Amino acid sequence: MEVKLSPGTVAGSTAWSLPDLRGSLRNPMLLHLAFWVVYVVFFGLLYGSYIDDYYNAFMVELVELPFKVALVYFNMYYLMPKFLLAKRYLEFFVYLFLLTGAIAGLMQYVLLPFLIHPLICPTTCTQDNLTLYRFVKNIVNINYLVLISATIVLLRNWYQHQQATRTLSQDKLEAELKFLKGQIHPHFLFNTLNSLYSLTLKKSDNAPEMVLKLSGLMDYMLYDANAEKVALEKELNYIRNYIDLEQMRYGNRVDISFNETGTIAGKQIAPMMLLPFVENAFKHGVSTETENAWIRIDVKVQQSHLSLRVENCKSEAAERTAKEMASGIGLKNVQRRLELLYKDAYSLEVEDDPEVYAVHLELDLSDRTYED
């Protein structure tokens, strides 16, 4: 029987947040000021070329500017958060239409006849500008400004939302990896202490050597295993020490073969990634077999590609634990860590035959950056 385990994905949640124009800018006031300067200059030049009077065009823009600024910021900080981002679209557009109509009416029927026409441009600002057509055109022009500012806010809101989602996903990923790694350590320690306990009961001369090797393994677990990646050579040396510990425990009743081929130096791997497969082989293939037990471990490295195959014998007593092998703490954790760290850069196959249990891992060790 062959079971193929494929990579999974990690999903994050999404949510709108209120617009925050400060963001990561050191001086947001300068950004706002630059926006309004560009606006006045652009439309002053545009309107000035139309009436052939740039001075009056700029003066009109400056007089109308406070009302347009008030409209834009009221929309950004009140109407959009309260209605648009809350998906109350009808209310938002009704209030925005009424507000722009009021501002356009104020500028056309109050500022124009009583301030702009007599004081700034008595010849060019004529009564023709007080028509209904001009009023509707003013509303459209004001809404251009509202649309530009609203688009900037929405784009910034989207960017901040994406950044927050990515940060949250990364935090969740790191927390889950730490939790999984924390489960691996006590699981390994429990098995190793059982081996040491067996030797002390027998008053074996190998007990001191086992304590020394266990000390080396604990040093690796406490320090090296906390890194994002470790040298593949260290990881394999860690497995060799573990095998030596188990060999002391079981003695001659287990035949262990450990083979390495390819260039190991210079390669890196996530720590504690390969050991669970070896642990399972001892736990379910050797501990249930009274004699003639065997384990085969083959590691092949070709360029940045690693292949690990772990085989162990099965006895009648081990048949009842076949499902345990595929769902034990160690194997489940390493499968989840593979999903989180290597995503589509690995394949894992489990072969469960009547007399042999085998795990085959193919892993891409090249440096890659994964996003959630």
mmCIF file of C-alpha atoms in Angstrom:
data_model
loop_
_atom_site.group_PDB
_atom_site.id
_atom_site.type_symbol
_atom_site.label_atom_id
_atom_site.label_comp_id
_atom_site.label_asym_id
_atom_site.label_seq_id
_atom_site.Cartn_x
_atom_site.Cartn_y
_atom_site.Cartn_z
ATOM 1 C CA MET A 1 0.000 0.000 0.000
ATOM 2 C CA GLU A 2 1.357 3.466 -0.877
ATOM 3 C CA VAL A 3 0.159 6.719 0.587
ATOM 4 C CA LYS A 4 1.180 10.050 -0.923
ATOM 5 C CA LEU A 5 1.130 13.117 1.267
ATOM 6 C CA SER A 6 0.976 16.380 -0.637
ATOM 7 C CA PRO A 7 1.778 19.914 0.508
ATOM 8 C CA GLY A 8 -0.863 22.125 2.088
ATOM 9 C CA THR A 9 -1.424 25.859 2.323
ATOM 10 C CA VAL A 10 -1.847 28.390 5.058
ATOM 11 C CA ALA A 11 -4.681 30.877 4.750
ATOM 12 C CA GLY A 12 -5.000 34.249 6.427
ATOM 13 C CA SER A 13 -8.040 36.286 7.308
ATOM 14 C CA THR A 14 -8.888 39.694 5.809
ATOM 15 C CA ALA A 15 -10.490 42.767 7.288
ATOM 16 C CA TRP A 16 -10.883 46.465 6.402
ATOM 17 C CA SER A 17 -9.142 49.061 8.539
ATOM 18 C CA LEU A 18 -9.704 52.799 8.817
ATOM 19 C CA PRO A 19 -7.517 54.990 6.583
ATOM 20 C CA ASP A 20 -4.352 56.083 8.297
ATOM 21 C CA LEU A 21 -2.485 58.591 6.189
ATOM 22 C CA ARG A 22 0.434 58.740 8.607
ATOM 23 C CA GLY A 23 1.573 55.187 7.926
ATOM 24 C CA SER A 24 5.310 54.869 7.765
ATOM 25 C CA LEU A 25 5.909 58.407 6.479
ATOM 26 C CA ARG A 26 8.215 60.499 8.613
ATOM 27 C CA ASN A 27 6.367 63.764 7.907
ATOM 28 C CA PRO A 28 2.861 63.218 6.507
ATOM 29 C CA MET A 29 2.064 66.949 6.658
ATOM 30 C CA LEU A 30 4.564 67.563 3.875
ATOM 31 C CA LEU A 31 2.824 64.972 1.735
ATOM 32 C CA HIS A 32 -0.556 66.657 2.233
ATOM 33 C CA LEU A 33 0.916 70.077 1.531
ATOM 34 C CA ALA A 34 2.612 68.807 -1.633
ATOM 35 C CA PHE A 35 -0.695 67.335 -2.838
ATOM 36 C CA TRP A 36 -2.552 70.666 -2.482
ATOM 37 C CA VAL A 37 0.291 72.671 -4.027
ATOM 38 C CA VAL A 38 0.283 70.372 -7.054
ATOM 39 C CA TYR A 39 -3.507 70.648 -7.252
ATOM 40 C CA VAL A 40 -3.537 74.463 -7.167
ATOM 41 C CA VAL A 41 -0.684 74.766 -9.664
ATOM 42 C CA PHE A 42 -2.202 72.268 -12.097
ATOM 43 C CA PHE A 43 -5.726 73.703 -12.144
ATOM 44 C CA GLY A 44 -4.454 77.296 -11.934
ATOM 45 C CA LEU A 45 -2.433 76.734 -15.084
ATOM 46 C CA LEU A 46 -5.302 74.880 -16.740
ATOM 47 C CA TYR A 47 -7.933 77.507 -15.930
ATOM 48 C CA GLY A 48 -5.466 80.345 -16.584
ATOM 49 C CA SER A 49 -4.809 79.128 -20.122
ATOM 50 C CA TYR A 50 -8.575 78.935 -20.689
ATOM 51 C CA ILE A 51 -9.286 82.537 -19.611
ATOM 52 C CA ASP A 52 -5.820 83.829 -20.594
ATOM 53 C CA ASP A 53 -5.327 85.245 -17.098
ATOM 54 C CA TYR A 54 -3.094 83.137 -14.858
ATOM 55 C CA TYR A 55 -3.075 85.553 -11.917
ATOM 56 C CA ASN A 56 -6.846 85.564 -11.559
ATOM 57 C CA ALA A 57 -6.993 81.811 -12.099
ATOM 58 C CA PHE A 58 -4.600 81.182 -9.209
ATOM 59 C CA MET A 59 -6.417 83.657 -6.966
ATOM 60 C CA VAL A 60 -9.759 81.911 -7.628
ATOM 61 C CA GLU A 61 -8.222 78.533 -6.805
ATOM 62 C CA LEU A 62 -6.777 79.885 -3.550
ATOM 63 C CA VAL A 63 -10.103 81.427 -2.487
ATOM 64 C CA GLU A 64 -11.990 78.203 -3.177
ATOM 65 C CA LEU A 65 -9.262 75.973 -1.690
ATOM 66 C CA PRO A 66 -10.404 76.024 2.009
ATOM 67 C CA PHE A 67 -13.858 74.748 1.046
ATOM 68 C CA LYS A 68 -12.437 72.005 -1.150
ATOM 69 C CA VAL A 69 -9.955 70.992 1.565
ATOM 70 C CA ALA A 70 -12.778 70.791 4.116
ATOM 71 C CA LEU A 71 -14.830 68.621 1.751
ATOM 72 C CA VAL A 72 -11.954 66.254 0.978
ATOM 73 C CA TYR A 73 -10.939 65.657 4.598
ATOM 74 C CA PHE A 74 -14.526 65.352 5.801
ATOM 75 C CA ASN A 75 -15.026 62.672 3.175
ATOM 76 C CA MET A 76 -11.755 60.902 4.027
ATOM 77 C CA TYR A 77 -12.112 60.857 7.793
ATOM 78 C CA TYR A 78 -15.862 60.681 8.273
ATOM 79 C CA LEU A 79 -17.917 59.630 5.258
ATOM 80 C CA MET A 80 -15.567 56.890 4.003
ATOM 81 C CA PRO A 81 -14.888 55.150 7.340
ATOM 82 C CA LYS A 82 -18.476 55.446 8.557
ATOM 83 C CA PHE A 83 -20.311 54.549 5.352
ATOM 84 C CA LEU A 84 -18.143 53.431 2.420
ATOM 85 C CA LEU A 85 -15.803 51.057 4.297
ATOM 86 C CA ALA A 86 -18.785 49.834 6.314
ATOM 87 C CA LYS A 87 -20.443 48.909 2.977
ATOM 88 C CA ARG A 88 -23.295 51.397 3.471
ATOM 89 C CA TYR A 89 -22.945 52.517 -0.118
ATOM 90 C CA LEU A 90 -26.305 54.224 -0.677
ATOM 91 C CA GLU A 91 -25.924 56.445 2.380
ATOM 92 C CA PHE A 92 -22.371 57.301 1.411
ATOM 93 C CA PHE A 93 -23.243 58.448 -2.102
ATOM 94 C CA VAL A 94 -26.339 60.353 -0.966
ATOM 95 C CA TYR A 95 -24.430 62.273 1.705
ATOM 96 C CA LEU A 96 -21.498 62.883 -0.638
ATOM 97 C CA PHE A 97 -23.801 64.208 -3.367
ATOM 98 C CA LEU A 98 -25.582 66.554 -0.963
ATOM 99 C CA LEU A 99 -22.300 67.790 0.478
ATOM 100 C CA THR A 100 -20.663 68.437 -2.910
ATOM 101 C CA GLY A 101 -23.858 70.190 -4.036
ATOM 102 C CA ALA A 102 -23.732 72.432 -0.981
ATOM 103 C CA ILE A 103 -20.047 73.284 -1.528
ATOM 104 C CA ALA A 104 -20.608 73.942 -5.247
ATOM 105 C CA GLY A 105 -23.601 76.166 -4.448
ATOM 106 C CA LEU A 106 -21.632 78.098 -1.836
ATOM 107 C CA MET A 107 -18.755 78.720 -4.237
ATOM 108 C CA GLN A 108 -20.966 79.655 -7.196
ATOM 109 C CA TYR A 109 -23.761 81.667 -5.590
ATOM 110 C CA VAL A 110 -21.898 83.236 -2.654
ATOM 111 C CA LEU A 111 -18.145 83.390 -3.295
ATOM 112 C CA LEU A 112 -18.387 84.137 -7.009
ATOM 113 C CA PRO A 113 -20.858 87.083 -6.992
ATOM 114 C CA PHE A 114 -19.837 88.640 -3.664
ATOM 115 C CA LEU A 115 -16.064 88.059 -3.491
ATOM 116 C CA ILE A 116 -14.452 86.675 -6.620
ATOM 117 C CA HIS A 117 -16.357 88.767 -9.202
ATOM 118 C CA PRO A 118 -16.044 92.215 -7.568
ATOM 119 C CA LEU A 119 -12.559 91.852 -6.050
ATOM 120 C CA ILE A 120 -10.549 89.420 -8.200
ATOM 121 C CA CYS A 121 -11.865 89.205 -11.734
ATOM 122 C CA PRO A 122 -14.628 91.754 -12.440
ATOM 123 C CA THR A 123 -14.262 91.382 -16.202
ATOM 124 C CA THR A 124 -13.769 87.657 -16.682
ATOM 125 C CA CYS A 125 -16.104 86.295 -13.967
ATOM 126 C CA THR A 126 -19.395 87.307 -15.525
ATOM 127 C CA GLN A 127 -22.998 86.513 -14.681
ATOM 128 C CA ASP A 128 -22.844 83.664 -17.202
ATOM 129 C CA ASN A 129 -21.053 81.678 -14.516
ATOM 130 C CA LEU A 130 -24.215 81.671 -12.367
ATOM 131 C CA THR A 131 -26.194 79.364 -14.654
ATOM 132 C CA LEU A 132 -27.485 75.918 -13.688
ATOM 133 C CA TYR A 133 -25.180 74.349 -16.272
ATOM 134 C CA ARG A 134 -22.203 75.963 -14.555
ATOM 135 C CA PHE A 135 -23.472 74.703 -11.194
ATOM 136 C CA VAL A 136 -23.652 71.096 -12.424
ATOM 137 C CA LYS A 137 -20.219 71.432 -14.017
ATOM 138 C CA ASN A 138 -18.812 72.673 -10.705
ATOM 139 C CA ILE A 139 -20.215 69.621 -8.912
ATOM 140 C CA VAL A 140 -18.530 67.342 -11.455
ATOM 141 C CA ASN A 141 -15.215 69.203 -11.094
ATOM 142 C CA ILE A 142 -15.351 68.982 -7.295
ATOM 143 C CA ASN A 143 -16.085 65.257 -7.493
ATOM 144 C CA TYR A 144 -12.937 64.798 -9.566
ATOM 145 C CA LEU A 145 -10.979 66.045 -6.565
ATOM 146 C CA VAL A 146 -12.985 63.836 -4.193
ATOM 147 C CA LEU A 147 -12.417 60.833 -6.457
ATOM 148 C CA ILE A 148 -8.651 61.391 -6.621
ATOM 149 C CA SER A 149 -8.289 61.749 -2.855
ATOM 150 C CA ALA A 150 -10.607 58.782 -2.172
ATOM 151 C CA THR A 151 -8.616 56.607 -4.568
ATOM 152 C CA ILE A 152 -5.391 57.489 -2.750
ATOM 153 C CA VAL A 153 -6.979 56.584 0.591
ATOM 154 C CA LEU A 154 -8.365 53.285 -0.715
ATOM 155 C CA LEU A 155 -5.034 52.299 -2.260
ATOM 156 C CA ARG A 156 -3.201 53.139 0.955
ATOM 157 C CA ASN A 157 -5.825 51.292 2.971
ATOM 158 C CA TRP A 158 -5.423 48.249 0.731
ATOM 159 C CA TYR A 159 -1.634 48.373 1.040
ATOM 160 C CA GLN A 160 -1.741 48.635 4.841
ATOM 161 C CA HIS A 161 -4.289 45.836 4.944
ATOM 162 C CA GLN A 162 -2.035 43.620 2.816
ATOM 163 C CA GLN A 163 0.953 44.393 5.024
ATOM 164 C CA ALA A 164 -1.030 43.660 8.184
ATOM 165 C CA THR A 165 -2.326 40.399 6.736
ATOM 166 C CA ARG A 166 1.161 39.338 5.703
ATOM 167 C CA THR A 167 2.558 40.216 9.147
ATOM 168 C CA LEU A 168 -0.253 38.325 10.858
ATOM 169 C CA SER A 169 0.265 35.285 8.649
ATOM 170 C CA GLN A 170 4.014 35.358 9.278
ATOM 171 C CA ASP A 171 3.466 35.642 13.042
ATOM 172 C CA LYS A 172 1.042 32.727 12.963
ATOM 173 C CA LEU A 173 3.494 30.698 10.878
ATOM 174 C CA GLU A 174 6.367 31.326 13.279
ATOM 175 C CA ALA A 175 4.188 30.544 16.295
ATOM 176 C CA GLU A 176 3.032 27.263 14.748
ATOM 177 C CA LEU A 177 6.584 26.261 13.815
ATOM 178 C CA LYS A 178 7.778 26.954 17.350
ATOM 179 C CA PHE A 179 4.912 24.876 18.711
ATOM 180 C CA LEU A 180 5.668 21.969 16.377
ATOM 181 C CA LYS A 181 9.371 22.138 17.162
ATOM 182 C CA GLY A 182 8.513 22.204 20.862
ATOM 183 C CA GLN A 183 6.542 18.995 20.417
ATOM 184 C CA ILE A 184 9.430 17.276 18.635
ATOM 185 C CA HIS A 185 11.945 17.950 21.392
ATOM 186 C CA PRO A 186 10.098 16.307 24.317
ATOM 187 C CA HIS A 187 9.020 13.445 22.044
ATOM 188 C CA PHE A 188 12.653 12.712 21.180
ATOM 189 C CA LEU A 189 13.797 13.200 24.768
ATOM 190 C CA PHE A 190 11.171 10.791 26.055
ATOM 191 C CA ASN A 191 12.342 8.045 23.684
ATOM 192 C CA THR A 192 16.027 8.609 24.460
ATOM 193 C CA LEU A 193 15.530 8.603 28.226
ATOM 194 C CA ASN A 194 13.680 5.311 27.866
ATOM 195 C CA SER A 195 16.784 3.890 26.163
ATOM 196 C CA LEU A 196 19.027 5.217 28.936
ATOM 197 C CA TYR A 197 16.705 3.815 31.584
ATOM 198 C CA SER A 198 16.939 0.365 29.979
ATOM 199 C CA LEU A 199 20.754 0.472 30.135
ATOM 200 C CA THR A 200 20.840 1.608 33.749
ATOM 201 C CA LEU A 201 18.533 -1.261 34.716
ATOM 202 C CA LYS A 202 20.992 -3.656 33.104
ATOM 203 C CA LYS A 203 23.923 -1.756 34.689
ATOM 204 C CA SER A 204 25.461 -1.587 31.244
ATOM 205 C CA ASP A 205 28.947 -0.137 30.722
ATOM 206 C CA ASN A 206 27.464 1.785 27.785
ATOM 207 C CA ALA A 207 25.388 4.006 30.067
ATOM 208 C CA PRO A 208 28.114 6.696 30.542
ATOM 209 C CA GLU A 209 28.733 6.837 26.801
ATOM 210 C CA MET A 210 25.001 7.181 26.221
ATOM 211 C CA VAL A 211 24.864 10.079 28.693
ATOM 212 C CA LEU A 212 27.727 11.772 26.800
ATOM 213 C CA LYS A 213 26.012 11.343 23.427
ATOM 214 C CA LEU A 214 22.712 12.489 24.901
ATOM 215 C CA SER A 215 24.470 15.616 26.166
ATOM 216 C CA GLY A 216 25.697 16.336 22.623
ATOM 217 C CA LEU A 217 22.216 15.817 21.217
ATOM 218 C CA MET A 218 20.673 18.117 23.810
ATOM 219 C CA ASP A 219 23.224 20.794 22.902
ATOM 220 C CA TYR A 220 22.110 20.532 19.278
ATOM 221 C CA MET A 221 18.428 20.675 20.249
ATOM 222 C CA LEU A 222 18.804 23.674 22.554
ATOM 223 C CA TYR A 223 21.027 25.812 20.336
ATOM 224 C CA ASP A 224 21.384 24.726 16.712
ATOM 225 C CA ALA A 225 17.773 23.597 16.358
ATOM 226 C CA ASN A 226 16.550 27.113 17.175
ATOM 227 C CA ALA A 227 18.033 28.438 13.946
ATOM 228 C CA GLU A 228 15.956 28.768 10.792
ATOM 229 C CA LYS A 229 18.358 26.440 8.960
ATOM 230 C CA VAL A 230 21.356 24.323 9.930
ATOM 231 C CA ALA A 231 24.101 22.621 7.972
ATOM 232 C CA LEU A 232 22.909 19.317 6.534
ATOM 233 C CA GLU A 233 26.110 17.766 7.837
ATOM 234 C CA LYS A 234 25.108 18.698 11.402
ATOM 235 C CA GLU A 235 21.628 17.287 10.953
ATOM 236 C CA LEU A 236 22.979 13.983 9.660
ATOM 237 C CA ASN A 237 25.574 13.819 12.429
ATOM 238 C CA TYR A 238 22.718 14.326 14.875
ATOM 239 C CA ILE A 239 20.943 11.329 13.337
ATOM 240 C CA ARG A 240 24.115 9.230 13.569
ATOM 241 C CA ASN A 241 24.388 9.965 17.280
ATOM 242 C CA TYR A 242 20.752 9.051 17.729
ATOM 243 C CA ILE A 243 21.330 5.762 15.895
ATOM 244 C CA ASP A 244 24.328 5.071 18.137
ATOM 245 C CA LEU A 245 22.157 5.580 21.190
ATOM 246 C CA GLU A 246 19.542 3.165 19.896
ATOM 247 C CA GLN A 247 22.255 0.669 18.881
ATOM 248 C CA MET A 248 23.486 0.693 22.500
ATOM 249 C CA ARG A 249 19.976 -0.023 23.662
ATOM 250 C CA TYR A 250 19.141 -2.890 21.298
ATOM 251 C CA GLY A 251 22.599 -4.352 20.796
ATOM 252 C CA ASN A 252 23.015 -7.114 18.211
ATOM 253 C CA ARG A 253 19.333 -7.852 17.795
ATOM 254 C CA VAL A 254 18.950 -5.022 15.263
ATOM 255 C CA ASP A 255 20.848 -4.627 11.996
ATOM 256 C CA ILE A 256 21.186 -0.945 11.102
ATOM 257 C CA SER A 257 22.412 0.309 7.748
ATOM 258 C CA PHE A 258 23.067 4.038 7.286
ATOM 259 C CA ASN A 259 24.367 5.181 3.881
ATOM 260 C CA GLU A 260 25.201 8.636 2.535
ATOM 261 C CA THR A 261 25.995 9.503 -1.080
ATOM 262 C CA GLY A 262 26.582 12.800 -2.809
ATOM 263 C CA THR A 263 28.004 16.126 -1.688
ATOM 264 C CA ILE A 264 26.733 16.932 1.805
ATOM 265 C CA ALA A 265 28.982 19.926 2.529
ATOM 266 C CA GLY A 266 27.513 23.365 1.943
ATOM 267 C CA LYS A 267 23.879 22.224 2.041
ATOM 268 C CA GLN A 268 21.382 23.525 4.600
ATOM 269 C CA ILE A 269 18.089 22.206 5.916
ATOM 270 C CA ALA A 270 15.465 23.110 8.512
ATOM 271 C CA PRO A 271 16.577 21.537 11.833
ATOM 272 C CA MET A 272 14.960 18.380 13.236
ATOM 273 C CA MET A 273 13.379 17.663 9.841
ATOM 274 C CA LEU A 274 14.734 14.161 9.156
ATOM 275 C CA LEU A 275 14.925 12.632 12.627
ATOM 276 C CA PRO A 276 11.179 11.813 13.047
ATOM 277 C CA PHE A 277 11.376 9.331 10.152
ATOM 278 C CA VAL A 278 14.291 7.540 11.832
ATOM 279 C CA GLU A 279 12.545 7.658 15.210
ATOM 280 C CA ASN A 280 9.443 6.027 13.751
ATOM 281 C CA ALA A 281 11.534 3.255 12.254
ATOM 282 C CA PHE A 282 12.976 2.366 15.668
ATOM 283 C CA LYS A 283 9.763 2.847 17.579
ATOM 284 C CA HIS A 284 7.502 0.819 15.317
ATOM 285 C CA GLY A 285 9.941 -1.483 13.553
ATOM 286 C CA VAL A 286 12.487 -2.467 16.189
ATOM 287 C CA SER A 287 10.789 -2.174 19.564
ATOM 288 C CA THR A 288 8.075 -4.652 18.462
ATOM 289 C CA GLU A 289 10.486 -7.163 16.905
ATOM 290 C CA THR A 290 12.268 -9.566 19.253
ATOM 291 C CA GLU A 291 14.939 -10.748 16.796
ATOM 292 C CA ASN A 292 16.237 -10.245 13.260
ATOM 293 C CA ALA A 293 15.072 -6.612 13.255
ATOM 294 C CA TRP A 294 16.543 -4.332 10.611
ATOM 295 C CA ILE A 295 16.503 -0.704 9.499
ATOM 296 C CA ARG A 296 17.831 0.775 6.244
ATOM 297 C CA ILE A 297 18.499 4.512 5.956
ATOM 298 C CA ASP A 298 19.702 5.964 2.648
ATOM 299 C CA VAL A 299 20.525 9.635 2.117
ATOM 300 C CA LYS A 300 21.375 10.878 -1.375
ATOM 301 C CA VAL A 301 22.269 14.459 -2.308
ATOM 302 C CA GLN A 302 22.525 15.573 -5.903
ATOM 303 C CA GLN A 303 23.209 19.293 -6.288
ATOM 304 C CA SER A 304 20.396 20.894 -4.220
ATOM 305 C CA HIS A 305 18.160 17.830 -4.192
ATOM 306 C CA LEU A 306 17.971 15.544 -1.152
ATOM 307 C CA SER A 307 16.452 12.078 -1.145
ATOM 308 C CA LEU A 308 15.820 10.224 2.107
ATOM 309 C CA ARG A 309 14.523 6.670 2.273
ATOM 310 C CA VAL A 310 13.934 4.954 5.601
ATOM 311 C CA GLU A 311 12.833 1.294 5.668
ATOM 312 C CA ASN A 312 12.176 -0.962 8.626
ATOM 313 C CA CYS A 313 10.924 -4.474 9.152
ATOM 314 C CA LYS A 314 7.435 -5.223 10.434
ATOM 315 C CA SER A 315 6.404 -8.018 12.756
ATOM 316 C CA GLU A 316 2.957 -9.350 13.532
ATOM 317 C CA ALA A 317 2.949 -7.234 16.662
ATOM 318 C CA ALA A 318 3.750 -4.191 14.557
ATOM 319 C CA GLU A 319 0.729 -4.692 12.296
ATOM 320 C CA ARG A 320 -1.574 -3.198 14.902
ATOM 321 C CA THR A 321 0.575 -0.046 14.982
ATOM 322 C CA ALA A 322 0.640 0.542 11.240
ATOM 323 C CA LYS A 323 -1.863 3.344 11.527
ATOM 324 C CA GLU A 324 0.133 4.744 14.432
ATOM 325 C CA MET A 325 3.130 5.152 12.150
ATOM 326 C CA ALA A 326 1.233 7.431 9.817
ATOM 327 C CA SER A 327 -0.413 9.441 12.582
ATOM 328 C CA GLY A 328 2.190 9.540 15.349
ATOM 329 C CA ILE A 329 3.286 12.846 16.855
ATOM 330 C CA GLY A 330 6.679 12.876 15.138
ATOM 331 C CA LEU A 331 5.489 12.080 11.633
ATOM 332 C CA LYS A 332 2.472 14.377 11.822
ATOM 333 C CA ASN A 333 4.650 17.230 12.989
ATOM 334 C CA VAL A 334 7.271 16.785 10.315
ATOM 335 C CA GLN A 335 4.538 16.669 7.658
ATOM 336 C CA ARG A 336 3.121 19.953 8.935
ATOM 337 C CA ARG A 337 6.586 21.544 9.082
ATOM 338 C CA LEU A 338 7.250 20.443 5.507
ATOM 339 C CA GLU A 339 4.031 22.156 4.436
ATOM 340 C CA LEU A 340 4.948 25.371 6.208
ATOM 341 C CA LEU A 341 8.633 25.560 5.312
ATOM 342 C CA TYR A 342 8.946 23.883 1.903
ATOM 343 C CA LYS A 343 5.437 24.034 0.431
ATOM 344 C CA ASP A 344 5.702 22.714 -3.157
ATOM 345 C CA ALA A 345 9.424 21.916 -2.832
ATOM 346 C CA TYR A 346 8.981 18.438 -1.396
ATOM 347 C CA SER A 347 7.227 15.126 -1.897
ATOM 348 C CA LEU A 348 6.580 12.492 0.749
ATOM 349 C CA GLU A 349 5.552 8.900 0.071
ATOM 350 C CA VAL A 350 4.694 6.231 2.629
ATOM 351 C CA GLU A 351 4.772 2.546 1.656
ATOM 352 C CA ASP A 352 3.011 0.199 4.050
ATOM 353 C CA ASP A 353 3.560 -3.397 2.894
ATOM 354 C CA PRO A 354 2.939 -6.561 4.952
ATOM 355 C CA GLU A 355 6.602 -7.007 5.887
ATOM 356 C CA VAL A 356 8.164 -3.617 5.229
ATOM 357 C CA TYR A 357 7.331 -0.062 6.175
ATOM 358 C CA ALA A 358 9.118 2.652 4.178
ATOM 359 C CA VAL A 359 9.115 6.438 3.972
ATOM 360 C CA HIS A 360 10.563 8.251 0.969
ATOM 361 C CA LEU A 361 11.199 12.014 1.145
ATOM 362 C CA GLU A 362 12.321 14.167 -1.774
ATOM 363 C CA LEU A 363 13.363 17.678 -0.742
ATOM 364 C CA ASP A 364 14.626 20.735 -2.609
ATOM 365 C CA LEU A 365 17.359 22.325 -0.477
ATOM 366 C CA SER A 366 17.922 25.360 -2.676
ATOM 367 C CA ASP A 367 17.390 28.772 -1.072
ATOM 368 C CA ARG A 368 13.812 29.823 -1.719
ATOM 369 C CA THR A 369 11.509 32.492 -0.322
ATOM 370 C CA TYR A 370 7.949 31.452 0.420
ATOM 371 C CA GLU A 371 4.983 33.744 1.034
ATOM 372 C CA ASP A 372 1.703 32.938 2.911
#
